[in-house]
């Protein structure tokens, strides 16, 4: 086993208003943001989790939420400075900040860029006023447009727009209109997520009617065609990028890389190559409890060896290009023959292909990734 690249995820759990579809660990901010207290907690958390893994520089950072853009550039800078001093950064480290278009004041992005943000992920979701209202978004389509203009003006052209599709009453033409509106803002990356009704959300209590499967198929086909025509490549189930603009942080997840997860409810994955051990971590979920908790109370659980092929494949098959046997062997410590045995049924059903020591999902398998994973569990 070999230690893979190391990334850092920092979670910022508050939002101006919780969206009715969202099951991320995020909460409506009902009082003043405890900005410095939270940053102090993040630094303690990082200090505690970095112990023992010094000497592995950070290759990418993702400041996610919730809504990290509720935090000032000066606050975010403290996290970056501490991470740099504690672990060191790779020369071309990617630092992504998630931002809600409703929280961006004029000039803000220039300040974020000045403190080391290299990439922004903007939650656009849709450009249709009716859909934005239904999704409980706090911003208009024009505010998203203004935020994109600000990004270009700040020299942060390397930005992503999050869109959702299969929205209630949405037609394939509506999805295409959303994409065209997004493309007009010249993003470098587009993430397009199928709206899922998650247990425990407001939408789960009164589920909206979503488009039928054939309409959803049409939406996906049109998206792939339009984005392809505009120079975007689909490289992951939900990810499209211009050449050179793939999200390195997400690529690290899909390639079963390591990441420290700091902040309320943050997940991490860490390899101890000397022990042939891969563990998952999770921090205290509820923000108030997290603020008061000892960071050493982090939950840490080893991934059982028999589960490693499934865990690896669950990530790797999300990539259009799939993955190589060598990376599987390095990052799980298992022989590629173990994976081959597990994937035999999926190979026989034409869900995956294996050539030149590389695995990838076939178009059929890519559409129904769960079918591949189920065969691995049998
Ligand atoms: C954690 S959110 C952070 C973005 C930021 N807070 C915002 O919404 O502006 C990341 C993205 O996940 C997507 N998302 C959240 N809930 C979803 C759901 N139930 N189905 C599909 N996509 C979802 C949205 O596109 C969202 O922008
Ligand atoms: S989608 Fe974004 S803004 Fe909405 S609740 Fe989730 S994290 Fe917050």
Coordinates of C-alpha atoms and ligand atoms in Angstrom, one line a residue:
X1 CA 0.0 0.0 0.0
X2 CA 1.2 3.5 -0.8
X3 CA -0.1 6.8 0.8
X4 CA -2.1 8.6 -1.9
X5 CA -2.2 12.4 -2.4
X6 CA -3.7 14.3 0.6
X7 CA -6.4 16.9 0.3
X8 CA -8.2 19.0 2.9
X9 CA -12.0 19.6 3.2
X10 CA -13.3 22.2 5.6
X11 CA -17.0 22.4 6.4
X12 CA -18.9 25.6 7.1
X13 CA -22.3 24.6 8.3
X14 CA -24.5 27.8 8.2
X15 CA -26.7 29.1 5.4
X16 CA -28.9 32.2 5.2
X17 CA -31.8 29.9 4.8
X18 CA -32.0 26.1 4.6
X19 CA -33.2 24.9 1.2
X20 CA -36.1 22.5 1.2
X21 CA -34.3 19.8 -0.8
X22 CA -31.0 19.9 0.9
X23 CA -29.7 17.2 3.3
X24 CA -26.2 18.5 3.7
X25 CA -25.1 19.3 7.3
X26 CA -26.3 22.8 7.0
X27 CA -28.5 25.1 9.2
X28 CA -30.3 28.3 8.9
X29 CA -28.3 31.0 10.7
X30 CA -30.7 32.3 13.3
X31 CA -28.2 34.5 15.3
X32 CA -25.0 36.3 14.6
X33 CA -22.4 34.1 12.9
X34 CA -19.9 32.9 15.6
X35 CA -17.1 33.5 13.0
X36 CA -14.0 33.6 15.1
X37 CA -15.1 30.9 17.5
X38 CA -15.7 28.6 14.5
X39 CA -12.4 29.4 12.9
X40 CA -10.6 28.7 16.2
X41 CA -12.4 25.4 16.4
X42 CA -11.3 24.6 12.8
X43 CA -7.7 25.3 13.6
X44 CA -7.8 23.1 16.7
X45 CA -9.4 20.4 14.6
X46 CA -6.7 20.7 11.9
X47 CA -3.9 20.7 14.5
X48 CA -5.3 17.5 16.0
X49 CA -5.9 15.7 12.8
X50 CA -2.5 16.7 11.2
X51 CA -0.6 15.1 14.1
X52 CA 1.3 12.1 12.7
X53 CA 0.8 12.9 9.0
X54 CA 3.3 15.8 8.7
X55 CA 5.4 15.6 5.5
X56 CA 2.4 15.0 3.2
X57 CA 1.7 18.4 1.5
X58 CA -1.9 19.3 0.7
X59 CA -2.7 19.0 -3.0
X60 CA -6.2 20.6 -2.9
X61 CA -8.5 22.4 -0.4
X62 CA -12.3 22.6 -0.6
X63 CA -14.1 25.0 1.6
X64 CA -17.6 23.7 1.5
X65 CA -20.9 23.9 3.2
X66 CA -23.3 25.1 4.0
X67 CA -22.3 28.5 2.8
X68 CA -18.6 29.3 3.4
X69 CA -19.0 32.6 1.6
X70 CA -20.8 33.8 4.8
X71 CA -17.3 33.9 6.3
X72 CA -15.1 36.9 5.6
X73 CA -11.9 36.7 3.6
X74 CA -9.9 37.4 6.7
X75 CA -11.5 34.5 8.5
X76 CA -11.0 32.1 5.6
X77 CA -7.4 33.3 5.4
X78 CA -6.7 32.1 8.9
X79 CA -7.6 28.5 7.9
X80 CA -5.4 28.7 4.7
X81 CA -2.4 30.2 6.6
X82 CA -2.6 27.6 9.3
X83 CA -2.9 24.7 6.9
X84 CA 0.1 26.0 4.9
X85 CA 2.2 26.3 8.0
X86 CA 1.1 23.0 9.6
X87 CA 1.2 20.7 6.5
X88 CA 2.6 22.7 3.6
X89 CA 1.0 23.1 0.1
X90 CA 1.8 21.4 -3.2
X91 CA 3.2 24.0 -5.6
X92 CA 0.0 24.2 -7.7
X93 CA -2.5 23.7 -4.9
X94 CA -6.2 24.2 -5.9
X95 CA -8.3 26.1 -3.3
X96 CA -12.0 26.0 -4.0
X97 CA -14.6 28.1 -2.1
X98 CA -18.3 27.4 -2.3
X99 CA -20.4 30.5 -2.6
X100 CA -24.1 31.3 -2.7
X101 CA -24.9 34.1 -5.2
X102 CA -27.1 35.7 -2.5
X103 CA -24.2 36.3 -0.2
X104 CA -21.7 38.0 -2.5
X105 CA -21.1 41.7 -1.9
X106 CA -19.3 43.8 -4.6
X107 CA -15.5 43.3 -4.5
X108 CA -15.7 40.2 -2.3
X109 CA -14.2 37.8 -4.8
X110 CA -11.1 40.0 -5.3
X111 CA -10.5 39.7 -1.6
X112 CA -11.0 35.9 -1.6
X113 CA -8.6 35.7 -4.5
X114 CA -6.0 37.8 -2.6
X115 CA -6.0 35.4 0.3
X116 CA -5.3 32.4 -2.0
X117 CA -8.7 31.1 -3.3
X118 CA -8.0 29.8 -6.8
X119 CA -11.5 28.4 -7.7
X120 CA -15.1 29.2 -6.8
X121 CA -18.1 26.9 -6.9
X122 CA -21.3 29.0 -7.3
X123 CA -24.7 27.5 -6.4
X124 CA -26.8 28.7 -9.4
X125 CA -29.3 25.7 -9.4
X126 CA -31.5 27.3 -12.1
X127 CA -32.1 30.5 -14.0
X128 CA -35.9 30.1 -14.0
X129 CA -37.5 32.5 -11.4
X130 CA -40.3 30.0 -10.7
X131 CA -37.9 27.2 -10.0
X132 CA -35.6 29.3 -7.8
X133 CA -38.6 30.2 -5.7
X134 CA -39.8 26.6 -5.4
X135 CA -36.2 25.6 -4.5
X136 CA -36.3 28.1 -1.7
X137 CA -33.2 29.9 -3.1
X138 CA -32.3 33.3 -1.6
X139 CA -31.1 34.8 -4.9
X140 CA -32.4 35.7 -8.3
X141 CA -31.0 34.6 -11.7
X142 CA -29.7 38.2 -12.1
X143 CA -27.8 37.9 -8.8
X144 CA -26.1 34.7 -10.2
X145 CA -25.2 36.7 -13.3
X146 CA -23.7 39.5 -11.2
X147 CA -21.7 37.0 -9.1
X148 CA -20.3 35.5 -12.3
X149 CA -19.4 38.9 -13.6
X150 CA -17.6 39.6 -10.3
X151 CA -15.7 36.4 -10.6
X152 CA -14.4 37.3 -14.1
X153 CA -13.5 40.8 -12.9
X154 CA -11.7 39.4 -9.9
X155 CA -9.5 37.1 -12.2
X156 CA -11.3 34.0 -10.9
X157 CA -12.5 32.7 -14.3
X158 CA -11.8 29.2 -13.0
X159 CA -15.3 28.8 -11.5
X160 CA -18.0 26.2 -11.4
X161 CA -21.7 26.6 -11.6
X162 CA -23.9 24.0 -9.7
X163 CA -27.2 23.3 -11.6
X164 CA -29.9 20.9 -10.7
X165 CA -32.2 19.2 -13.2
X166 CA -35.3 16.9 -13.1
X167 CA -36.9 19.7 -11.2
X168 CA -40.7 19.7 -10.7
X169 CA -42.6 20.3 -14.0
X170 CA -39.3 20.9 -15.8
X171 CA -39.2 20.0 -19.5
X172 CA -36.1 19.0 -21.4
X173 CA -36.2 22.4 -23.1
X174 CA -36.2 24.1 -19.7
X175 CA -33.1 22.1 -18.7
X176 CA -31.5 23.2 -21.9
X177 CA -32.5 26.8 -21.3
X178 CA -30.8 26.7 -17.9
X179 CA -27.6 25.3 -19.4
X180 CA -27.6 28.0 -22.1
X181 CA -28.0 30.7 -19.4
X182 CA -25.2 29.1 -17.4
X183 CA -22.9 28.9 -20.5
X184 CA -23.5 32.6 -21.2
X185 CA -21.6 33.3 -18.0
X186 CA -18.4 31.5 -19.3
X187 CA -17.8 29.1 -16.4
X188 CA -14.9 26.7 -16.6
X189 CA -16.9 23.9 -15.0
X190 CA -20.5 22.9 -14.7
X191 CA -21.9 20.4 -12.2
X192 CA -25.3 19.2 -13.1
X193 CA -27.1 17.3 -10.3
X194 CA -30.3 15.2 -10.6
X195 CA -32.6 16.6 -7.9
X196 CA -32.9 13.8 -5.4
X197 CA -35.6 13.7 -2.7
X198 CA -33.6 13.1 0.5
X199 CA -35.1 11.6 3.6
X200 CA -35.7 14.2 6.4
X201 CA -35.9 17.2 4.1
X202 CA -39.0 19.4 3.6
X203 CA -39.3 18.0 0.0
X204 CA -39.4 14.4 1.5
X205 CA -42.4 15.4 3.6
X206 CA -44.4 16.6 0.6
X207 CA -42.5 15.3 -2.5
X208 CA -42.9 17.4 -5.6
X209 CA -43.7 15.5 -8.9
X210 CA -40.6 15.1 -10.9
X211 CA -40.3 14.5 -14.7
X212 CA -40.7 10.9 -16.0
X213 CA -37.7 8.8 -16.9
X214 CA -37.9 9.4 -20.6
X215 CA -37.9 13.1 -20.1
X216 CA -34.9 12.8 -17.8
X217 CA -33.1 10.7 -20.5
X218 CA -33.8 13.5 -23.0
X219 CA -32.5 16.1 -20.5
X220 CA -29.2 14.2 -20.2
X221 CA -28.8 13.6 -23.9
X222 CA -29.4 17.3 -24.7
X223 CA -27.0 18.4 -21.9
X224 CA -24.2 16.2 -23.1
X225 CA -24.7 17.4 -26.7
X226 CA -24.9 21.1 -25.9
X227 CA -22.0 21.0 -23.4
X228 CA -19.9 19.0 -25.9
X229 CA -20.6 21.6 -28.6
X230 CA -19.5 24.3 -26.2
X231 CA -16.1 22.6 -25.5
X232 CA -17.0 20.9 -22.2
X233 CA -16.1 17.3 -21.6
X234 CA -18.1 15.1 -19.2
X235 CA -15.4 13.5 -17.0
X236 CA -17.6 12.4 -14.1
X237 CA -21.3 11.5 -13.6
X238 CA -22.3 15.1 -12.8
X239 CA -19.1 16.9 -13.8
X240 CA -18.4 18.8 -17.1
X241 CA -15.2 20.8 -17.6
X242 CA -13.4 22.8 -20.2
X243 CA -9.9 21.4 -21.0
X244 CA -7.7 21.8 -18.0
X245 CA -10.5 22.8 -15.7
X246 CA -11.5 19.5 -14.1
X247 CA -11.9 19.8 -10.3
X248 CA -8.8 18.4 -8.8
X249 CA -10.3 18.1 -5.4
X250 CA -13.2 16.0 -6.7
X251 CA -10.8 13.9 -8.8
X252 CA -8.9 13.1 -5.7
X253 CA -12.2 11.7 -4.1
X254 CA -13.0 9.6 -7.2
X255 CA -9.4 8.3 -7.3
X256 CA -9.6 7.1 -3.7
X257 CA -7.2 9.8 -2.5
X258 CA -6.9 10.8 1.1
X259 CA -8.5 13.9 2.7
X260 CA -8.7 15.4 6.1
X261 CA -12.2 16.5 7.0
X262 CA -12.4 19.4 9.5
X263 CA -15.4 21.2 10.7
X264 CA -18.9 20.2 11.9
X265 CA -19.8 16.8 10.5
X266 CA -16.9 16.7 8.1
X267 CA -15.9 13.3 6.7
X268 CA -12.3 12.3 6.0
X269 CA -10.3 9.4 4.7
X270 CA -6.8 8.6 5.7
X271 CA -4.3 5.9 4.7
X272 CA -1.7 4.6 7.1
X273 CA 0.6 2.8 4.6
X274 CA 2.8 1.5 7.4
X275 CA -0.1 -0.4 8.9
X276 CA -1.9 -1.2 5.5
X277 CA -4.9 0.6 6.9
X278 CA -7.5 2.9 5.4
X279 CA -9.8 4.7 7.9
X280 CA -12.7 7.0 7.6
X281 CA -13.3 9.8 10.0
X282 CA -16.3 12.0 11.0
X283 CA -16.4 15.0 13.2
X284 CA -19.2 16.0 15.6
X285 CA -22.2 16.9 13.4
X286 CA -24.1 19.6 15.2
X287 CA -22.3 23.0 15.0
X288 CA -22.9 24.0 18.7
X289 CA -21.7 20.7 19.9
X290 CA -18.7 20.8 17.5
X291 CA -17.7 24.2 18.9
X292 CA -17.6 22.8 22.4
X293 CA -16.1 19.4 21.6
X294 CA -12.6 18.2 22.0
X295 CA -11.4 17.7 18.4
X296 CA -9.7 14.5 19.5
X297 CA -13.3 13.1 19.9
X298 CA -13.2 12.6 16.1
X299 CA -14.8 9.3 15.1
X300 CA -12.4 7.0 13.3
X301 CA -13.3 3.7 11.8
X302 CA -11.1 1.4 9.7
X303 CA -12.5 0.3 6.3
X304 CA -12.6 -3.5 6.5
X305 CA -10.3 -5.1 3.9
X306 CA -13.3 -7.0 2.3
X307 CA -15.1 -3.7 1.8
X308 CA -12.2 -1.9 0.0
X309 CA -13.0 -3.1 -3.5
X310 CA -16.5 -1.8 -3.2
X311 CA -15.4 1.5 -1.6
X312 CA -12.8 2.0 -4.3
X313 CA -15.2 1.1 -7.2
X314 CA -18.0 3.3 -5.9
X315 CA -15.7 6.2 -6.5
X316 CA -13.6 5.1 -9.5
X317 CA -16.5 4.1 -11.8
X318 CA -18.0 7.7 -11.5
X319 CA -15.1 8.8 -13.7
X320 CA -15.7 8.5 -17.5
X321 CA -12.1 7.4 -17.8
X322 CA -12.4 4.9 -15.0
X323 CA -9.2 3.8 -13.2
X324 CA -6.1 1.6 -13.6
X325 CA -5.4 -1.7 -11.8
X326 CA -2.2 -0.1 -10.5
X327 CA -4.0 2.7 -8.6
X328 CA -6.4 0.1 -7.2
X329 CA -3.4 -2.0 -5.9
X330 CA -1.5 1.0 -4.5
X331 CA -4.5 2.5 -2.7
X332 CA -6.2 -0.6 -1.3
X333 CA -3.1 -2.9 -0.8
X334 CA -5.1 -5.6 -2.6
X335 CA -4.2 -7.5 -5.8
X336 CA -6.0 -6.5 -8.9
X337 CA -7.1 -10.1 -9.2
X338 CA -9.4 -9.6 -6.2
X339 CA -11.2 -6.8 -8.0
X340 CA -11.4 -8.8 -11.3
X341 CA -13.1 -11.7 -9.4
X342 CA -15.6 -9.3 -7.9
X343 CA -16.3 -7.6 -11.2
X344 CA -16.7 -10.8 -13.2
X345 CA -20.6 -10.6 -13.2
X346 CA -20.6 -6.9 -14.2
X347 CA -18.1 -7.8 -17.0
X348 CA -20.4 -10.6 -18.2
X349 CA -23.4 -8.3 -18.2
X350 CA -21.6 -5.7 -20.2
X351 CA -21.7 -3.0 -17.4
X352 CA -17.9 -2.6 -17.3
X353 CA -15.0 -3.1 -19.5
X354 CA -11.3 -4.0 -18.8
X355 CA -8.6 -3.3 -21.3
X356 CA -4.9 -2.5 -20.9
X357 CA -5.2 -2.9 -17.1
X358 CA -7.9 -0.2 -17.0
X359 CA -11.5 -0.4 -15.8
X360 CA -14.3 1.8 -16.9
X361 CA -18.1 1.6 -17.0
X362 CA -19.7 1.0 -20.3
X363 CA -22.4 3.6 -21.3
X364 CA -25.0 1.2 -19.9
X365 CA -23.1 0.8 -16.6
X366 CA -22.4 4.5 -16.4
X367 CA -26.1 5.2 -16.5
X368 CA -26.8 2.7 -13.7
X369 CA -23.7 2.7 -11.5
X370 CA -25.6 1.0 -8.7
X371 CA -26.0 -2.1 -10.8
X372 CA -22.2 -2.4 -11.0
X373 CA -21.8 -1.9 -7.3
X374 CA -24.5 -4.5 -6.4
X375 CA -22.6 -7.1 -8.4
X376 CA -19.5 -6.4 -6.3
X377 CA -21.5 -7.1 -3.1
X378 CA -22.6 -10.5 -4.2
Ligands
LIG1 C1 -23.6 21.7 -0.4 S1 -24.3 22.6 -1.7 C2 -23.3 24.0 -1.5 C3 -23.6 25.2 -2.4 C4 -24.1 26.4 -1.7 N1 -24.5 26.2 -0.4 C5 -25.4 26.8 -2.5 O1 -26.3 26.1 -2.4 O2 -25.4 27.9 -3.1 C6 -23.7 21.8 -3.1 C7 -24.6 21.5 -4.2 O3 -25.3 20.3 -4.0 C8 -26.5 20.3 -4.8 N2 -27.6 19.7 -4.0 C9 -27.9 19.9 -2.8 N3 -29.0 19.1 -2.4 C10 -29.3 18.4 -3.5 C11 -30.3 17.4 -3.8 N4 -31.2 17.0 -2.9 N5 -30.4 16.9 -5.1 C12 -29.4 17.3 -6.0 N6 -28.5 18.2 -5.8 C13 -28.4 18.7 -4.5 C14 -26.8 21.7 -5.2 O4 -26.6 21.9 -6.5 C15 -25.7 22.5 -4.4 O5 -25.3 23.6 -5.1
LIG2 S1 -28.2 23.9 -1.0 FE1 -26.6 25.2 -0.3 S2 -27.6 27.1 0.5 FE2 -29.2 25.5 0.3 S3 -29.3 24.6 2.4 FE3 -27.9 23.3 1.1 S4 -25.9 24.1 1.6 FE4 -27.3 25.7 2.2

